[in-house]
PDB file of C-alpha atoms in Angstrom:
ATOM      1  CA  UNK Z   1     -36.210 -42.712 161.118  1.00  0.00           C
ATOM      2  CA  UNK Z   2     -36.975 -38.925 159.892  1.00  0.00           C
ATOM      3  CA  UNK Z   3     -39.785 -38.454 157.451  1.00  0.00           C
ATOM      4  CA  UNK Z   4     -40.248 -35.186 155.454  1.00  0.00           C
ATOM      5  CA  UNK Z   5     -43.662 -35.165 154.654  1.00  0.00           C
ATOM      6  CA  UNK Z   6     -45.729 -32.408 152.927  1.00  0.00           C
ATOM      7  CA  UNK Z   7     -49.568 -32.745 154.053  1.00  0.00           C
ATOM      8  CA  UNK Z   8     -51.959 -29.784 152.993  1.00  0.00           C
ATOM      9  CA  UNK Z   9     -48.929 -27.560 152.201  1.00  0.00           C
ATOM     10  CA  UNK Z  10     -47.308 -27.360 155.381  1.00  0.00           C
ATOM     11  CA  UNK Z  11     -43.775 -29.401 155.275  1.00  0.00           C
ATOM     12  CA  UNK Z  12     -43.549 -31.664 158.539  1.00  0.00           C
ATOM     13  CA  UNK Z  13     -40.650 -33.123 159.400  1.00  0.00           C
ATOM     14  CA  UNK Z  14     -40.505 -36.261 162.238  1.00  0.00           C
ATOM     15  CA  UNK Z  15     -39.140 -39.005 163.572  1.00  0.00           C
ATOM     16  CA  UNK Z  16     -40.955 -42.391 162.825  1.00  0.00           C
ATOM     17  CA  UNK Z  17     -40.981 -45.962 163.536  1.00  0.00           C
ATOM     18  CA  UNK Z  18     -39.808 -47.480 160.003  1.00  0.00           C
ATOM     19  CA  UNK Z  19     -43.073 -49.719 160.392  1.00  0.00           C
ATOM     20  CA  UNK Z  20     -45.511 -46.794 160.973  1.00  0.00           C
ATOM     21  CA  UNK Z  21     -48.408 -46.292 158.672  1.00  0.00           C
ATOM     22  CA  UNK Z  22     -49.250 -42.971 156.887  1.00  0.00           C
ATOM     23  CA  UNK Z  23     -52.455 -43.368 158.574  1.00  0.00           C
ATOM     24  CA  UNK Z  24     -51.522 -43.502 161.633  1.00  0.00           C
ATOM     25  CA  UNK Z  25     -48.998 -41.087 160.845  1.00  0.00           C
ATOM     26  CA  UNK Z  26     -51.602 -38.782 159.756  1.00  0.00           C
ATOM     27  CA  UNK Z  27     -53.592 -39.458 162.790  1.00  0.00           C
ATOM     28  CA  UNK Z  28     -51.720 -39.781 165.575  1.00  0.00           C
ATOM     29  CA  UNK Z  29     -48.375 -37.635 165.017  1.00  0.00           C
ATOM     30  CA  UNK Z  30     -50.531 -34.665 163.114  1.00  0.00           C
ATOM     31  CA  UNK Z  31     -53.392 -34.911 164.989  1.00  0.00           C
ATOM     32  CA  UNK Z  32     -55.226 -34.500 161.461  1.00  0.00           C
ATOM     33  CA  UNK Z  33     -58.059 -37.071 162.498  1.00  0.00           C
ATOM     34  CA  UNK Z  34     -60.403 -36.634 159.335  1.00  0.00           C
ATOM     35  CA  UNK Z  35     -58.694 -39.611 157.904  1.00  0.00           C
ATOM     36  CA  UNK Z  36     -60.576 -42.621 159.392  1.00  0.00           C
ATOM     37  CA  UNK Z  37     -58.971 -46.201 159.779  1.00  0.00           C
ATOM     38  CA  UNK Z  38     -62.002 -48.540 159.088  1.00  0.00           C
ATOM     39  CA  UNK Z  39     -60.422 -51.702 158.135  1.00  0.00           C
ATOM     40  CA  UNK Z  40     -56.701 -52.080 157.857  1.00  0.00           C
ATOM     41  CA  UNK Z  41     -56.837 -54.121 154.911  1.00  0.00           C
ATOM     42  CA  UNK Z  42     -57.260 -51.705 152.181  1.00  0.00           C
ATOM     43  CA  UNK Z  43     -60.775 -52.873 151.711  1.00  0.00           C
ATOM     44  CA  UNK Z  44     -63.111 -49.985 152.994  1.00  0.00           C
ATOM     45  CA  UNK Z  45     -61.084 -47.107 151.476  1.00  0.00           C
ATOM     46  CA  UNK Z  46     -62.246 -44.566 154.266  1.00  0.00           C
ATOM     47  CA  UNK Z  47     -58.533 -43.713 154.613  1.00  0.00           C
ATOM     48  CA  UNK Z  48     -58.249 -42.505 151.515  1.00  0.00           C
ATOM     49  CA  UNK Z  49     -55.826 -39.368 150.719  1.00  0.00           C
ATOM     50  CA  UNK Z  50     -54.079 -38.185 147.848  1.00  0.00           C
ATOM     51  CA  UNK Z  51     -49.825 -38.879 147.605  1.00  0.00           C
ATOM     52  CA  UNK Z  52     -48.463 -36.984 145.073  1.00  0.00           C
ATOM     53  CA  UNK Z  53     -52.325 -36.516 143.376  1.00  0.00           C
ATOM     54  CA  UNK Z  54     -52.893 -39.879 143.089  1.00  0.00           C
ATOM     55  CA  UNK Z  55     -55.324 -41.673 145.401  1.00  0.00           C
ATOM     56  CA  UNK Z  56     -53.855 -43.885 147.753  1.00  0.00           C
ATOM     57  CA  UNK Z  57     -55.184 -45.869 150.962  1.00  0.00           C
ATOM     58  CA  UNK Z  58     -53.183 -44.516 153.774  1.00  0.00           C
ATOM     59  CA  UNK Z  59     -53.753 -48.180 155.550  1.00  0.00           C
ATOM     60  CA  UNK Z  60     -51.098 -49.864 152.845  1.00  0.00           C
ATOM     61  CA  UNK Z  61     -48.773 -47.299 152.533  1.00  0.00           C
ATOM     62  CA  UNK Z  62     -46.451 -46.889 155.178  1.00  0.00           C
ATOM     63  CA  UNK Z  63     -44.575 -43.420 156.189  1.00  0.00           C
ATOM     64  CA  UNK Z  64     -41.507 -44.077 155.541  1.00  0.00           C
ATOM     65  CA  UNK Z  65     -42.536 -44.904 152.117  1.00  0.00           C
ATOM     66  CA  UNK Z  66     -44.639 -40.759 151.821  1.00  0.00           C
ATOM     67  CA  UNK Z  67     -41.035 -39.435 152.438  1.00  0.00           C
ATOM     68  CA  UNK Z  68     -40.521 -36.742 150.257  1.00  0.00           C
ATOM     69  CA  UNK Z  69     -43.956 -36.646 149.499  1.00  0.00           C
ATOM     70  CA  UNK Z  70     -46.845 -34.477 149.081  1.00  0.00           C
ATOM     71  CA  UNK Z  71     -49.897 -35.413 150.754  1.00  0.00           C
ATOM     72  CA  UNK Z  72     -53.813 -34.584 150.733  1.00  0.00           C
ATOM     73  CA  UNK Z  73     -55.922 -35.079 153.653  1.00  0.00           C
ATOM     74  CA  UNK Z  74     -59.869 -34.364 153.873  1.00  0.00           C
ATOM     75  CA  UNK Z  75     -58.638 -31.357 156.097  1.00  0.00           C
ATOM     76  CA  UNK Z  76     -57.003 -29.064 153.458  1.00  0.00           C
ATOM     77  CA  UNK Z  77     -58.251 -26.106 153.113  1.00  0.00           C
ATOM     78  CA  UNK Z  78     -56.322 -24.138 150.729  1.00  0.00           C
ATOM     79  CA  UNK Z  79     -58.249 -26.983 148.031  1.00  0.00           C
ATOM     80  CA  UNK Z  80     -61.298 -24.723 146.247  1.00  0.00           C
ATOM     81  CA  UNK Z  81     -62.295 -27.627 144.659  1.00  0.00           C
ATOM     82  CA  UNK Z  82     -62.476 -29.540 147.602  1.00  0.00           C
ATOM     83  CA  UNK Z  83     -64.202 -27.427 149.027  1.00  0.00           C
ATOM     84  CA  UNK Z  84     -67.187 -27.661 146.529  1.00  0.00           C
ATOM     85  CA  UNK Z  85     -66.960 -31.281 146.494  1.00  0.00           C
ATOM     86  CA  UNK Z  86     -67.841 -31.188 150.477  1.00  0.00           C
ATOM     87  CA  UNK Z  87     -70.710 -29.185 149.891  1.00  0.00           C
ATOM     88  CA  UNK Z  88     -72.160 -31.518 147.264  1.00  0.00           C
ATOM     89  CA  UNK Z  89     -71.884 -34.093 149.823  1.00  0.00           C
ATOM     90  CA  UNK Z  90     -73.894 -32.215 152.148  1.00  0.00           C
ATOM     91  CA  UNK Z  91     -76.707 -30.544 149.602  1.00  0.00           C
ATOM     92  CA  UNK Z  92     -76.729 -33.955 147.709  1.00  0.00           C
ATOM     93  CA  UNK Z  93     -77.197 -36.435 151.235  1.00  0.00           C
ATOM     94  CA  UNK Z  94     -73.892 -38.154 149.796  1.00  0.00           C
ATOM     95  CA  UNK Z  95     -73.280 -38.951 153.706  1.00  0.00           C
ATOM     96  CA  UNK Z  96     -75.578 -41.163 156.543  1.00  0.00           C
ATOM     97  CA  UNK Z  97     -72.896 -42.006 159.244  1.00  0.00           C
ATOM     98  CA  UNK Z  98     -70.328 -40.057 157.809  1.00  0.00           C
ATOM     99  CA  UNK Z  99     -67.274 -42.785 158.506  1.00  0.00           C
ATOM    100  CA  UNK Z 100     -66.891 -43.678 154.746  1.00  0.00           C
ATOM    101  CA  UNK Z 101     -67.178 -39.405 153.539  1.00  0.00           C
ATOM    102  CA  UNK Z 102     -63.263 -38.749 153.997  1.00  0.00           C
ATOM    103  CA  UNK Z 103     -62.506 -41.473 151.557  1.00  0.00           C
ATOM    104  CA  UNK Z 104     -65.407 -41.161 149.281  1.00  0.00           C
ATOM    105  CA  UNK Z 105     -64.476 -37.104 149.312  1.00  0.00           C
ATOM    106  CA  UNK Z 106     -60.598 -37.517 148.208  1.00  0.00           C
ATOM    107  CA  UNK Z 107     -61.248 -40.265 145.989  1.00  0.00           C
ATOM    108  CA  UNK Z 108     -64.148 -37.329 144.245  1.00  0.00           C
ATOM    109  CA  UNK Z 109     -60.924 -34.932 144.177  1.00  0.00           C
ATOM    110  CA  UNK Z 110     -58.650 -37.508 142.505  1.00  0.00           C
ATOM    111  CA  UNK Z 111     -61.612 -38.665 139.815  1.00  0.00           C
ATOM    112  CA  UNK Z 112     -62.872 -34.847 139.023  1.00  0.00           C
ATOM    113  CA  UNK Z 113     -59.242 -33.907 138.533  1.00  0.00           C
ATOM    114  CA  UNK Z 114     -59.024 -36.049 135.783  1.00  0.00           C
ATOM    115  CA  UNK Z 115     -62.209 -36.397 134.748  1.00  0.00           C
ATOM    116  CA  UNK Z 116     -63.853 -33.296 134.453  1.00  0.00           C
ATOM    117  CA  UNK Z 117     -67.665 -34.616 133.584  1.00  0.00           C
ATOM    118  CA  UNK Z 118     -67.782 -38.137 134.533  1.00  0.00           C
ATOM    119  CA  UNK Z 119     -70.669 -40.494 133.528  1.00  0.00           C
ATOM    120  CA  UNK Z 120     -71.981 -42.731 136.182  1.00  0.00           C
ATOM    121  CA  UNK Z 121     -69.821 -45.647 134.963  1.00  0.00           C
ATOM    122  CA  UNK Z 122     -66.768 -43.763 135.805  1.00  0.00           C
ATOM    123  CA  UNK Z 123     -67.887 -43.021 138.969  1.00  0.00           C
ATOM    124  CA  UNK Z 124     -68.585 -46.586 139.943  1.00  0.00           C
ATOM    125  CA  UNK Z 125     -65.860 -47.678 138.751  1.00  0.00           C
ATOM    126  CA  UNK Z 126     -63.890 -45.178 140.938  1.00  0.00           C
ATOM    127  CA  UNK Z 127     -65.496 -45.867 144.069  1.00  0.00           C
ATOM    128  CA  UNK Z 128     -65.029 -49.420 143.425  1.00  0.00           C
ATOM    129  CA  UNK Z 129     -62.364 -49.301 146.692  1.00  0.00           C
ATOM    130  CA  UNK Z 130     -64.576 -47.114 148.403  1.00  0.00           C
ATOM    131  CA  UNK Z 131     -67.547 -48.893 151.086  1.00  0.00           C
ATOM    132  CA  UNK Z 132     -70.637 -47.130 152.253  1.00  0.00           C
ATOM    133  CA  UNK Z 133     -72.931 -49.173 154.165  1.00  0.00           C
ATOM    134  CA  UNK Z 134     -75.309 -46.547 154.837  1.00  0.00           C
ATOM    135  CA  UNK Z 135     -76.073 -44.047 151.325  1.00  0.00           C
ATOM    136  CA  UNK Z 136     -76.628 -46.952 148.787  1.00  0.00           C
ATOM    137  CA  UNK Z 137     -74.237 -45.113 146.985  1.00  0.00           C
ATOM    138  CA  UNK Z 138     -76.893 -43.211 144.789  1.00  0.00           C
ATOM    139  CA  UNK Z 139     -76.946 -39.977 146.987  1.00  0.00           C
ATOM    140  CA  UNK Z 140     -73.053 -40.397 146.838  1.00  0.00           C
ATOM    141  CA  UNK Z 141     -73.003 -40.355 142.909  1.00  0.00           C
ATOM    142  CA  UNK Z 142     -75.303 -37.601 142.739  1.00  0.00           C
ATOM    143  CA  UNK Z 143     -73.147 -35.543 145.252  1.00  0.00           C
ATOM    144  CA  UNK Z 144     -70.261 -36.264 142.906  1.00  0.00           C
ATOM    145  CA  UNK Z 145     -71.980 -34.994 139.748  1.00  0.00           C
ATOM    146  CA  UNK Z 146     -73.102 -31.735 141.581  1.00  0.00           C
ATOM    147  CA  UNK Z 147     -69.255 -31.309 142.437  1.00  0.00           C
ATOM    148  CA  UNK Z 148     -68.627 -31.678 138.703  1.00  0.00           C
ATOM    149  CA  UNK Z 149     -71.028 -29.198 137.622  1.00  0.00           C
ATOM    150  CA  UNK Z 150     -69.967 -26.523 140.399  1.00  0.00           C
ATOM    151  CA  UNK Z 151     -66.350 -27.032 139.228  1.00  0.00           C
ATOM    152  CA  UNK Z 152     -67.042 -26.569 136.088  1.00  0.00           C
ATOM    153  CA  UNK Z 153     -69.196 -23.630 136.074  1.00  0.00           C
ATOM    154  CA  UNK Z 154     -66.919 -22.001 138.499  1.00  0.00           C
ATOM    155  CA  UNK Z 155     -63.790 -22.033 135.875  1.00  0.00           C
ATOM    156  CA  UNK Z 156     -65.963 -21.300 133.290  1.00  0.00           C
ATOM    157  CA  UNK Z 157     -67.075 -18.047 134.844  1.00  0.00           C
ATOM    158  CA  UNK Z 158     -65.938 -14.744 132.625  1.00  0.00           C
ATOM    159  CA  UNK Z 159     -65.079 -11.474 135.320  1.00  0.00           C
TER     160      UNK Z 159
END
């Protein structure tokens, strides 16, 4: 079946098995790799994108379903707020292994953009879906708060 798909902005449009996953999709007919597979059972959450803003694990949903879509992958780069969010992740330690970051990153993007200056409880509470087993999750929280406060201050900025 055809799939028109908008990932980062660029419109793709491809032929798919109707049982395909947007993971796999992701991975293996965009070559866009960032988004890891850890489980397959939407337990880990390191597949993490956004459809349509939302966050969504990529493992459940399956491409067929993202037609008509708009998706966000770890690898967009037009996002400035993603951008700052990766950056907190690396000042802040918010990553050991790294196999959990992609997830933990787009699930930051989906809680900062609604949530401009969330408390720790909100934060846990997002990353319930979300499994490190290296960070303890502390350096991850931090890195999310730094993201917060760079956002902010960025849009806050008079020229």
């Amino acid at each position: 079946m055809i799939v028109n798909i908008k990932v980062n902005g660029e419109e793709y449009k491809k032929d798919v098995e109707p049982r395909t996953l947007l993971a796999t999709f992701i991975r293996d007919d965009l070559k866009l790799t960032g988004t890891h597979i850890g489980c397959d059972t939407t337990n880990c959450g390191a597949c993490t994108v956004l459809m349509d803003g939302k966050a969504v694990k990529s493992c459940t949903v399956l491409a067929a379903q993202a037609d008509g879509h708009e998706i966000e992958t770890i690898e967009n780069e037009k996002d400035a707020d993603l951008k700052k969010i990766k950056e907190s992740f690396v000042e802040e330690n918010g990553l050991q292994c790294g196999f959990c970051t992609p997830g933990m990153i787009m699930t930051s993007l989906y809680m900062l953009r609604n949530n401009k200056k969330p408390d720790d409880d909100y934060i846990k509470s997002n990353l319930a879906g979300n499994l490190c087993r290296c960070t303890g999750y502390v350096s991850i929280i931090n890195s999310i708060k730094k993201a917060s406060e760079k956002i902010n201050t960025e849009k806050v900025r008079v020229p």
